Short mmCIF file of C-alpha atoms in Angstrom, two decimals:
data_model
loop_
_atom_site.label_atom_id
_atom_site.label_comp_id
_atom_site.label_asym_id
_atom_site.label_seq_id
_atom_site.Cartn_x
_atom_site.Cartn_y
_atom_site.Cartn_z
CA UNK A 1 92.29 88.23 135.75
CA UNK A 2 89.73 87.15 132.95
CA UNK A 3 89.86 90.58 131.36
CA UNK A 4 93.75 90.81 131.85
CA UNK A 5 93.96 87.34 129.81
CA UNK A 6 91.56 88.58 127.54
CA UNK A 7 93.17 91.73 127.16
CA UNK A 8 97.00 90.13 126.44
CA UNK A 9 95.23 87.40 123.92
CA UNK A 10 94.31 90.54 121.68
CA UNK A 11 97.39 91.82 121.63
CA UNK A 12 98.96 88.71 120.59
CA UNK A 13 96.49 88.55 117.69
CA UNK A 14 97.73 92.20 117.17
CA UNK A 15 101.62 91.91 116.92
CA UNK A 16 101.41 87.70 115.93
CA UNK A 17 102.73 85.15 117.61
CA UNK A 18 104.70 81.71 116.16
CA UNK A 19 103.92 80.00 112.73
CA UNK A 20 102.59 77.32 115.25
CA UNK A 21 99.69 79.83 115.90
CA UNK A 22 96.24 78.89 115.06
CA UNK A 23 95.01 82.64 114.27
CA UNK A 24 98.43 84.42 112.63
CA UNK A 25 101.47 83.59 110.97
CA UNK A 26 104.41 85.81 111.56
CA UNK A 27 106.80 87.21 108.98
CA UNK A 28 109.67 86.38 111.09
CA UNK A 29 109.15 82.87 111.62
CA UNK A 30 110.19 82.99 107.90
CA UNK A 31 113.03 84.95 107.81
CA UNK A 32 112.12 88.42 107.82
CA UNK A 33 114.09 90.88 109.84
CA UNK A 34 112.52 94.23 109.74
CA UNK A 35 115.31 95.93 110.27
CA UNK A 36 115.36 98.14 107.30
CA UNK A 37 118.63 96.92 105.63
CA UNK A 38 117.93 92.85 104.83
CA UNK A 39 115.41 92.09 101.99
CA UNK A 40 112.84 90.49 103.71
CA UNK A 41 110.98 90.16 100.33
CA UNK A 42 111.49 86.59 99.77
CA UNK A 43 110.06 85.78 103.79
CA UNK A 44 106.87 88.13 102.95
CA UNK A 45 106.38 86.11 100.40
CA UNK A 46 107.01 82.26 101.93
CA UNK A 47 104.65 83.94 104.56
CA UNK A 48 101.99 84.89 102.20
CA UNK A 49 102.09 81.18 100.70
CA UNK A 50 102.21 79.71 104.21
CA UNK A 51 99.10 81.34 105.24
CA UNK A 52 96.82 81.02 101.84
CA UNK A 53 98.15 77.37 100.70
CA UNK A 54 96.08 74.75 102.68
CA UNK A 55 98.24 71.89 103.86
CA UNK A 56 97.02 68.39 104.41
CA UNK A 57 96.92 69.16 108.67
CA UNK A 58 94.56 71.97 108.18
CA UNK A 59 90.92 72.68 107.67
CA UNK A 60 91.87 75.93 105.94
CA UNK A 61 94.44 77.79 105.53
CA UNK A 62 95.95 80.48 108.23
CA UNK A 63 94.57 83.45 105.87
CA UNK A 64 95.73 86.07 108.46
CA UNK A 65 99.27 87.38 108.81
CA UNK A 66 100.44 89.55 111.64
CA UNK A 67 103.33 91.77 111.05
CA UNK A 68 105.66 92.64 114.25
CA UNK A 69 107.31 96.52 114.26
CA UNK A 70 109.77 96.81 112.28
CA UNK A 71 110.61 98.09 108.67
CA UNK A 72 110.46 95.44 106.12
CA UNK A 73 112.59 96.02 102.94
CA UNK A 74 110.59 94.93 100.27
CA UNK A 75 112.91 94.75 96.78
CA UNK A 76 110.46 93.03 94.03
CA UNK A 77 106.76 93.81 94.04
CA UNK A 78 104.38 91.37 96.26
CA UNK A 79 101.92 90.13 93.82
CA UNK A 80 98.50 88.55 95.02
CA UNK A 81 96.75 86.70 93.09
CA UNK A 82 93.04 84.74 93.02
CA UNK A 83 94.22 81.85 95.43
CA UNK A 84 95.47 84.68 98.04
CA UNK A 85 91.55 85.66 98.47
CA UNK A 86 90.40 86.66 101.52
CA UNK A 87 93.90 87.45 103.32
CA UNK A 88 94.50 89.54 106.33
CA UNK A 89 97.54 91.23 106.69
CA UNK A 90 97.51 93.51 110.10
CA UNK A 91 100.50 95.39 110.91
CA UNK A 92 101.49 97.51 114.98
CA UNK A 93 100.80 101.57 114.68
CA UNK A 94 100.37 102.65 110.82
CA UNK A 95 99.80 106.04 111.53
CA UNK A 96 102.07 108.68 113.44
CA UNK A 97 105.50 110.01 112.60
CA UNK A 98 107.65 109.77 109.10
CA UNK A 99 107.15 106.07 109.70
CA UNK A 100 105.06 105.88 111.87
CA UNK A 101 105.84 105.76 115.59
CA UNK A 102 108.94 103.43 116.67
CA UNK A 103 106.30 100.40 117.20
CA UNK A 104 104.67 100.88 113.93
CA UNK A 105 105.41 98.46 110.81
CA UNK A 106 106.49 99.75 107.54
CA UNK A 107 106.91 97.80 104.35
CA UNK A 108 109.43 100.27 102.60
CA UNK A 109 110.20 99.69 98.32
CA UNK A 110 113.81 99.16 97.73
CA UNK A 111 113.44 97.61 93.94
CA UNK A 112 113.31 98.84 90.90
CA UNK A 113 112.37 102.76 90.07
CA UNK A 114 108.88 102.72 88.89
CA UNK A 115 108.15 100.00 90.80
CA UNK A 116 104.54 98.31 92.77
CA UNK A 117 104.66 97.61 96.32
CA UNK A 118 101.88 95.27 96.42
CA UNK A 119 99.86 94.40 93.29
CA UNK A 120 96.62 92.81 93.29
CA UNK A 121 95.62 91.08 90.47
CA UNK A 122 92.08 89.58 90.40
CA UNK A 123 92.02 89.29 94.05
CA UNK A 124 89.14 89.60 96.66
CA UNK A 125 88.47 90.98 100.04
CA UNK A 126 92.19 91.85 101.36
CA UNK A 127 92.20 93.57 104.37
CA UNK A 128 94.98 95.52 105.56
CA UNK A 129 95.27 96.85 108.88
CA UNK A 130 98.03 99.19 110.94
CA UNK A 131 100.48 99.60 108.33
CA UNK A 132 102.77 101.90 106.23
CA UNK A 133 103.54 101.50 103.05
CA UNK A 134 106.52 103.46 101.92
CA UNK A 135 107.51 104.13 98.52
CA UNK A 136 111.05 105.11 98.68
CA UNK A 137 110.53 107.70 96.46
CA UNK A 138 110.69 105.69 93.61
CA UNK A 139 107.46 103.29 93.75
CA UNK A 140 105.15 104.19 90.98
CA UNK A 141 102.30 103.03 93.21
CA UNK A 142 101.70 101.81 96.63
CA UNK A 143 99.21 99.26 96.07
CA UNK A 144 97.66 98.47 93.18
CA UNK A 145 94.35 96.76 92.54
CA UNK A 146 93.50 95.03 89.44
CA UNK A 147 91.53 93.09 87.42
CA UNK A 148 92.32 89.79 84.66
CA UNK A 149 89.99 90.85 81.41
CA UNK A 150 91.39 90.73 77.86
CA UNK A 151 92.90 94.42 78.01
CA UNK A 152 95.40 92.41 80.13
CA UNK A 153 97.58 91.47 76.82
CA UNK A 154 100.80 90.96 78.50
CA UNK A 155 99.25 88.50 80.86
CA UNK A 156 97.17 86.68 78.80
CA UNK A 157 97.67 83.40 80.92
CA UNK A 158 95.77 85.39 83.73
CA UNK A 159 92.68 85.31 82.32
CA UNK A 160 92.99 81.98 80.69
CA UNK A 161 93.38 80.99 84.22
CA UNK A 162 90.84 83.00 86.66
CA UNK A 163 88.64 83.77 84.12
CA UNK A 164 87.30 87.62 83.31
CA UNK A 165 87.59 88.43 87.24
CA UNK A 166 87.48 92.02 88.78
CA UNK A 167 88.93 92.94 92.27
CA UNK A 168 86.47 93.43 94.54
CA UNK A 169 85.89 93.47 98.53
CA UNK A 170 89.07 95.13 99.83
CA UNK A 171 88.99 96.96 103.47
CA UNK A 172 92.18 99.29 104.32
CA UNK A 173 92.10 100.58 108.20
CA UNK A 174 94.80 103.16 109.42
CA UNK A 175 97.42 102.91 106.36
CA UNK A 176 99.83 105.35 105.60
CA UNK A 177 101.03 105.69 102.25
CA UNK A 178 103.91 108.11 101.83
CA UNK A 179 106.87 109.03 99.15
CA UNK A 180 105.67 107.35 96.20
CA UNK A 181 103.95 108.26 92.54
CA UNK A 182 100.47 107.10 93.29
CA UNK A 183 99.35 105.76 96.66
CA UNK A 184 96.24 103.65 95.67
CA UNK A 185 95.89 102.63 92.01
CA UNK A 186 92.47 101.50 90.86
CA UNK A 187 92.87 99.73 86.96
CA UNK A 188 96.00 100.12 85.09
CA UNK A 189 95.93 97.51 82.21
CA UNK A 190 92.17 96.19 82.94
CA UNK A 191 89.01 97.94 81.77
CA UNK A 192 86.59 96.72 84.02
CA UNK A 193 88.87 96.44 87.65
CA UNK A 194 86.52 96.40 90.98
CA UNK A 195 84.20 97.33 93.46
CA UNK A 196 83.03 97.47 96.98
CA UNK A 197 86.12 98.83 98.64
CA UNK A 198 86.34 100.26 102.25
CA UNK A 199 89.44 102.85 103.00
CA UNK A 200 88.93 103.98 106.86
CA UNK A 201 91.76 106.17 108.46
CA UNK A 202 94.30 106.34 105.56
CA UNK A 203 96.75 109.30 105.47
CA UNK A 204 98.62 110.02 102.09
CA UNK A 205 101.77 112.21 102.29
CA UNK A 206 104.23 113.15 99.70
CA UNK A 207 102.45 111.70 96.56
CA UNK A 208 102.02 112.83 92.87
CA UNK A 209 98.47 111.12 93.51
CA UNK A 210 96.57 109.70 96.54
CA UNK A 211 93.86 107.70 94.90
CA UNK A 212 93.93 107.22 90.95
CA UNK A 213 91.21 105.70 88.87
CA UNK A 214 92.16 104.30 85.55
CA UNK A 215 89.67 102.14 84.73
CA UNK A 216 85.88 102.14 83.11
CA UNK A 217 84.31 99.94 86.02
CA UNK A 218 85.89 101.55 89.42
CA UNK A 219 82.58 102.25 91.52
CA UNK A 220 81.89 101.49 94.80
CA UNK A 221 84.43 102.78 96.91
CA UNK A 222 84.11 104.93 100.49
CA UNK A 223 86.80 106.26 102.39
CA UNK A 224 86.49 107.50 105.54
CA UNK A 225 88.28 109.65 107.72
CA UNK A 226 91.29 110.42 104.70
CA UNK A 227 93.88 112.44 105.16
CA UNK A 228 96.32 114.02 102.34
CA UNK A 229 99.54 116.05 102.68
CA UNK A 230 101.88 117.29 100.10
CA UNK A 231 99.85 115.49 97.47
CA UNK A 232 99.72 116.30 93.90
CA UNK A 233 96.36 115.81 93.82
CA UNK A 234 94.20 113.43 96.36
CA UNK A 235 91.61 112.11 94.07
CA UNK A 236 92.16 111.24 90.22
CA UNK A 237 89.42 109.37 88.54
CA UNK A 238 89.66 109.18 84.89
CA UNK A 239 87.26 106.27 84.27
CA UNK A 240 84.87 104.91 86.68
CA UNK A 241 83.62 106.94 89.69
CA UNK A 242 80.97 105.61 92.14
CA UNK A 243 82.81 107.51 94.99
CA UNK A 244 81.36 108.25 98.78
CA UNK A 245 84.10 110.39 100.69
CA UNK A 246 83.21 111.63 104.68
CA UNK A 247 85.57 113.76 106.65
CA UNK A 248 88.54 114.02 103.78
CA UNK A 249 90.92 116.95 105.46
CA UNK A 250 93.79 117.67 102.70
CA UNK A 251 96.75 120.33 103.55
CA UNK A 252 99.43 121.21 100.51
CA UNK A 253 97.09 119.35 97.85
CA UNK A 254 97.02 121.03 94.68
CA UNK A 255 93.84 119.67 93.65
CA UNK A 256 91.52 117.57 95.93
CA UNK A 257 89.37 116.11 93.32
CA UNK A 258 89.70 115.44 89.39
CA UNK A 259 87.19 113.65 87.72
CA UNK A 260 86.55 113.14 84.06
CA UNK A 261 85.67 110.59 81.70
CA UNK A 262 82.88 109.06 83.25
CA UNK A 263 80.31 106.50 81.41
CA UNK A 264 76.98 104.78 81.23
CA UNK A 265 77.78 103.05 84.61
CA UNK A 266 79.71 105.03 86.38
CA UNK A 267 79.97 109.06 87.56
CA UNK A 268 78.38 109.60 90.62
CA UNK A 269 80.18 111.10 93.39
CA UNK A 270 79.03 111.92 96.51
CA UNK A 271 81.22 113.53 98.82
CA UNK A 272 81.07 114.68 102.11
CA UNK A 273 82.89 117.01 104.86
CA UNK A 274 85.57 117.94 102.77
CA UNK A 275 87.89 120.42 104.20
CA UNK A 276 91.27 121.89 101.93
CA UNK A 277 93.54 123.52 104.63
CA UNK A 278 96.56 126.01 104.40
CA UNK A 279 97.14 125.91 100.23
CA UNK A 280 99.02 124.02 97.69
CA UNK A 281 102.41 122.74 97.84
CA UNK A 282 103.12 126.17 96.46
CA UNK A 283 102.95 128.32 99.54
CA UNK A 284 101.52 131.28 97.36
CA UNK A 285 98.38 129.54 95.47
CA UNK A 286 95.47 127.72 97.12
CA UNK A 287 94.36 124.30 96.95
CA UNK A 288 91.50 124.02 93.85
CA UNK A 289 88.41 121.75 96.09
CA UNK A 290 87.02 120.14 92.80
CA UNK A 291 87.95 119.79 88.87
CA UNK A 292 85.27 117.79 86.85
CA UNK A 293 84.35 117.97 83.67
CA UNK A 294 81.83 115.07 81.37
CA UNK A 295 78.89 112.71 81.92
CA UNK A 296 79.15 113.59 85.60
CA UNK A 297 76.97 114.10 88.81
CA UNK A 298 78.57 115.39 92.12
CA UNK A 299 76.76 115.84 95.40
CA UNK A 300 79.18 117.82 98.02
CA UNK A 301 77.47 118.66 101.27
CA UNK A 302 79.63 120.65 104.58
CA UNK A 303 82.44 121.40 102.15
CA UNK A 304 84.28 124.11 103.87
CA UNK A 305 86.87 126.12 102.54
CA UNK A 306 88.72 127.81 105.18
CA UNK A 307 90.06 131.03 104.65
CA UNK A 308 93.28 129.82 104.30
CA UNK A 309 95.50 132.02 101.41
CA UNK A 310 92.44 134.60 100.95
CA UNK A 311 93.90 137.40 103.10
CA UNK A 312 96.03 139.91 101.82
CA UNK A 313 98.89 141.22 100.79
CA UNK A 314 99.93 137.26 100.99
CA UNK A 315 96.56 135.46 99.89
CA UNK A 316 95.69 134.10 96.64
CA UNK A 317 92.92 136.53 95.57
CA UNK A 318 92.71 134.20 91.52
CA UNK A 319 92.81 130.75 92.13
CA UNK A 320 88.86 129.39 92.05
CA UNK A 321 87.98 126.14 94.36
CA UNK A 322 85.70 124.61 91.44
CA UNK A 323 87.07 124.47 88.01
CA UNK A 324 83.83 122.57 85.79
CA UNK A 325 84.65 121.85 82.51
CA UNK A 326 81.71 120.79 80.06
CA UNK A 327 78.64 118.64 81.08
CA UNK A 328 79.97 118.73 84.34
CA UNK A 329 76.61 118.67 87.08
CA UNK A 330 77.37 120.07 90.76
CA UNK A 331 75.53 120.73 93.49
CA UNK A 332 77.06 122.42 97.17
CA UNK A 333 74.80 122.65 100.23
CA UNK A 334 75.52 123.37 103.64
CA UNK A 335 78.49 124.53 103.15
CA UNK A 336 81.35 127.49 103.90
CA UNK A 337 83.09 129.06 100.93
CA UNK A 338 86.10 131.82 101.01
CA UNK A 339 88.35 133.46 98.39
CA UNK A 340 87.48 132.92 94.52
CA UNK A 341 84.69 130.62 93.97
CA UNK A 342 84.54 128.82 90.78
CA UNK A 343 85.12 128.56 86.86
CA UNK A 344 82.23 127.41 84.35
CA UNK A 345 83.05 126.54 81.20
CA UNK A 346 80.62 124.72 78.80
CA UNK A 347 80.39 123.65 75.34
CA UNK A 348 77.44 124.08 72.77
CA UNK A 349 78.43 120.71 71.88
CA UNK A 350 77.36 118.78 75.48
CA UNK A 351 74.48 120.00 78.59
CA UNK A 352 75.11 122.56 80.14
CA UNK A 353 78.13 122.90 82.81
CA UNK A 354 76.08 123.65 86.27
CA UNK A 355 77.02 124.36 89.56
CA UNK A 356 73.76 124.98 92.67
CA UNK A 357 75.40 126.16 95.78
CA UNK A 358 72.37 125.23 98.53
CA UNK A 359 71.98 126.87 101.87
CA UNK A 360 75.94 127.98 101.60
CA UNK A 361 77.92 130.98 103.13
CA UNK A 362 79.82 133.05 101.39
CA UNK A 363 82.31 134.59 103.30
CA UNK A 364 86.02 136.22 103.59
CA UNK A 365 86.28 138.13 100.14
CA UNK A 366 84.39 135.24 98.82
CA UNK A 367 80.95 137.43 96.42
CA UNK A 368 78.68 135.02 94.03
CA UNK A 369 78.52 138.55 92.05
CA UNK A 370 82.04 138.94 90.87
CA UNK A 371 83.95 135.03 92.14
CA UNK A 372 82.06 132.81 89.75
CA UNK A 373 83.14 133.66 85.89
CA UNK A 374 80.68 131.53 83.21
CA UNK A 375 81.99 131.04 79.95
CA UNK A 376 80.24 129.05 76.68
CA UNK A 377 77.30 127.15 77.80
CA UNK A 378 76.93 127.43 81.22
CA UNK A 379 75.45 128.52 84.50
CA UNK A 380 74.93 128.94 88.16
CA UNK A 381 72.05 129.03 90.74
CA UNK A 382 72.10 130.21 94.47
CA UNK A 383 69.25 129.04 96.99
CA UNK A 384 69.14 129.75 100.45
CA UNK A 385 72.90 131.10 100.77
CA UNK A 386 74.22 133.95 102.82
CA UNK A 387 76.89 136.37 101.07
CA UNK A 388 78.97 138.22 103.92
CA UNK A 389 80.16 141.90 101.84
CA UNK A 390 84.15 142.80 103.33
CA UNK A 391 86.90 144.40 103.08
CA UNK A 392 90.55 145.19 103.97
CA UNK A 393 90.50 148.40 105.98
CA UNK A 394 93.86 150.01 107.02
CA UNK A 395 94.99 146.64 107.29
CA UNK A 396 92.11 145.12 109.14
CA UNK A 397 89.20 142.83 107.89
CA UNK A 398 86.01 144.43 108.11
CA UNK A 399 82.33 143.38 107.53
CA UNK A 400 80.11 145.90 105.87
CA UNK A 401 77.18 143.85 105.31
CA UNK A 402 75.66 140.69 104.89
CA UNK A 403 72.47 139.41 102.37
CA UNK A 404 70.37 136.78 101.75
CA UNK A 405 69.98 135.09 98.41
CA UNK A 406 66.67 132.98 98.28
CA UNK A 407 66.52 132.07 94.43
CA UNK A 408 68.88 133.35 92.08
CA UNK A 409 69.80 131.29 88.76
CA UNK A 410 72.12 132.51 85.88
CA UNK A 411 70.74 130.48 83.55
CA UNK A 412 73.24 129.50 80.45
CA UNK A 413 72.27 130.93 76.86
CA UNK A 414 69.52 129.05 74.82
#
């Protein structure tokens, strides 16, 4: 019986109760409907001042909202500010079906094309929890998070207010984001934005962009466990970068990573287990793993490429996985790599553009000699890697060899 009662007081906590609640405030207790067809924006937001807005009976304010299944039509963007720190918004099911399953909760745009879902400006440690967050196909972004500094010149009164204040501490656990521009937007109008973000579980689907960086102090962020499909490309940091990624799986992603225009405190990327699946959203033309180019470091360790669009007649025998444009700095280790390799370009202007493949396999039409083209100044270096030799034979792939590269370095032109 304990563990029974134990059991049904988490759920509770899960799918909230009454406003009366000492834990959770529910959405519905202020109006909302979640039906998909009323604009429950205005209860979101009564909810959202309910539970951060501490009332003379309380200690401290509710903090935590629990949103029931349903889908909430949201029609003008939630915006949370400094004195909605520390909120909790925890949904039923965000992951599973277009919507999720039939007991998951969606907050769905319905306002204005070009539109933010939720926007975060200044704010600290939100946590969001079982949700999906659907664009409508005409959100520009999902969620954004923000910063007040004085590139903020339409909002002036923000920083006059809060001070120069950066977005920092947010934790996202199994959100969808689907049918939007952007999913995730890091900086917009700020230059310095935030830090010390944790993204577990998220799934992107049918985005321009998953995650986009646009700002010259984004560092600090891990995601875990991502998912992208039909994505534009997953990762876009221009500005900013202190990235860790483990177990990122993408499927129709044109590009998995792009990042560029990294500074004095920022561009260092460590990723890990990154798998691109199938190809692109164009059926003929595989997914490129990694474009980077400037002041940039990248560590990418059990990156495997699949040998999905390599075979022929149908494969894409042209398309590289890493595209490195000047000063770019890569290194690949215990990895898998098929089909084209990658394109060096560097610039007599900048370091050399480098890419070390460590302790790597080379394998399904996938040969260091003839996949990797160097242009400018620029090089490669192979250590411990296996190269499998192959080839199509009446039809049928065939191995006719396989070698051993200990130390090999094309070394770019003094």
């Amino acid at each position: 019986m304990i563990h029974r009662a134990i059991l049904l007081f988490t759920v509770l906590l899960a799918i909230g109760t009454s406003a009366a609640d000492p834990f959770w405030l529910n959405p519905k207790d202020f109006g909302a409907i979640g039906d998909g067809i009323a604009d429950d924006t205005g209860a979101i937001r009564r909810t959202i001042a309910a539970a951060t807005t501490l009332t003379p009976e309380q200690s401290s304010p509710h903090r935590q909202i629990a949103l029931p299944p349903g889908i909430y039509r949201i029609t003008e963007t939630l915006l949370l500010l400094p004195e909605a720190d520390n909120l909790i918004i925890h949904g039923s099911g965000g992951i599973g079906g277009a919507f999720g399953s039939r007991m998951s909760t969606t907050l769905q745009w319905d306002g204005a094309e070009g539109g933010i879902l939720i926007d975060c400006r200044a704010h600290k440690n939100l946590q969001l929890r079982n949700l999906t967050l659907h664009g409508g196909d005409k959100a520009a972004a999902l969620i954004r998070l923000n910063s007040a500094d004085d590139a903020n010149a339409e909002h002036p009164r923000w920083v006059k207010q809060y001070g120069q204040r950066a977005g920092t501490g947010f934790h996202f656990e199994l959100v969808r984001l689907l049918n939007a521009d952007t999913g995730i937007l890091l900086g917009d109008d700020s230059k310095y934005n935030g830090d010390l973000g944790t993204f577990i579980g998220l799934v992107f689907a049918h985005l321009e962009t998953g995650v986009k960086s646009r700002a010259t102090q984004n560092l600090c962020f891990s995601f875990i466990r991502t998912d992208f499909g039909y994505v534009g490309t997953a990762f876009d940091f221009d500005g900013g970068g202190f990235l860790s990624t483990s177990l990122v799986n993408t499927h129709h992603t044109d590009t998995v990573f792009n990042l560029r225009n990294t500074g004095i405190n920022s561009g260092v990327f460590v990723l890990d287990m990154v798998r691109p699946e199938q190809n692109s959203r164009n059926p003929k033309v595989r997914t490129v793993a990694l474009r980077a180019s400037g002041e940039i470091n990248i560590q990418m360790t059990g990156f495997m490429s699949t040998a999905s669009r390599v075979f022929p007649p149908d494969g894409d025998p042209h398309t590289p996985l890493f595209v490195l444009g000047p000063g770019a700095n890569v290194q690949v280790s215990s990895s898998m790599v098929c089909g084209a390799i990658a394109e060096l370009t560097g610039s007599d202007n900048d370091v050399p553009t480098f890419l070390t493949f460590e302790n790597t396999r080379f394998r399904c039409f996938s040969n260091p000699d003839t996949g990797i083209t160097v242009t400018g100044n620029a090089g490669y270096r192979l250590r411990d890697c296996q190269i499998t030799d192959d080839k199509l034979e009446d039809g049928k792939y065939v191995i006719t060899g396989r070698r051993f590269v200990a130390d090999r370095l094309q070394a770019p032109p003094r």
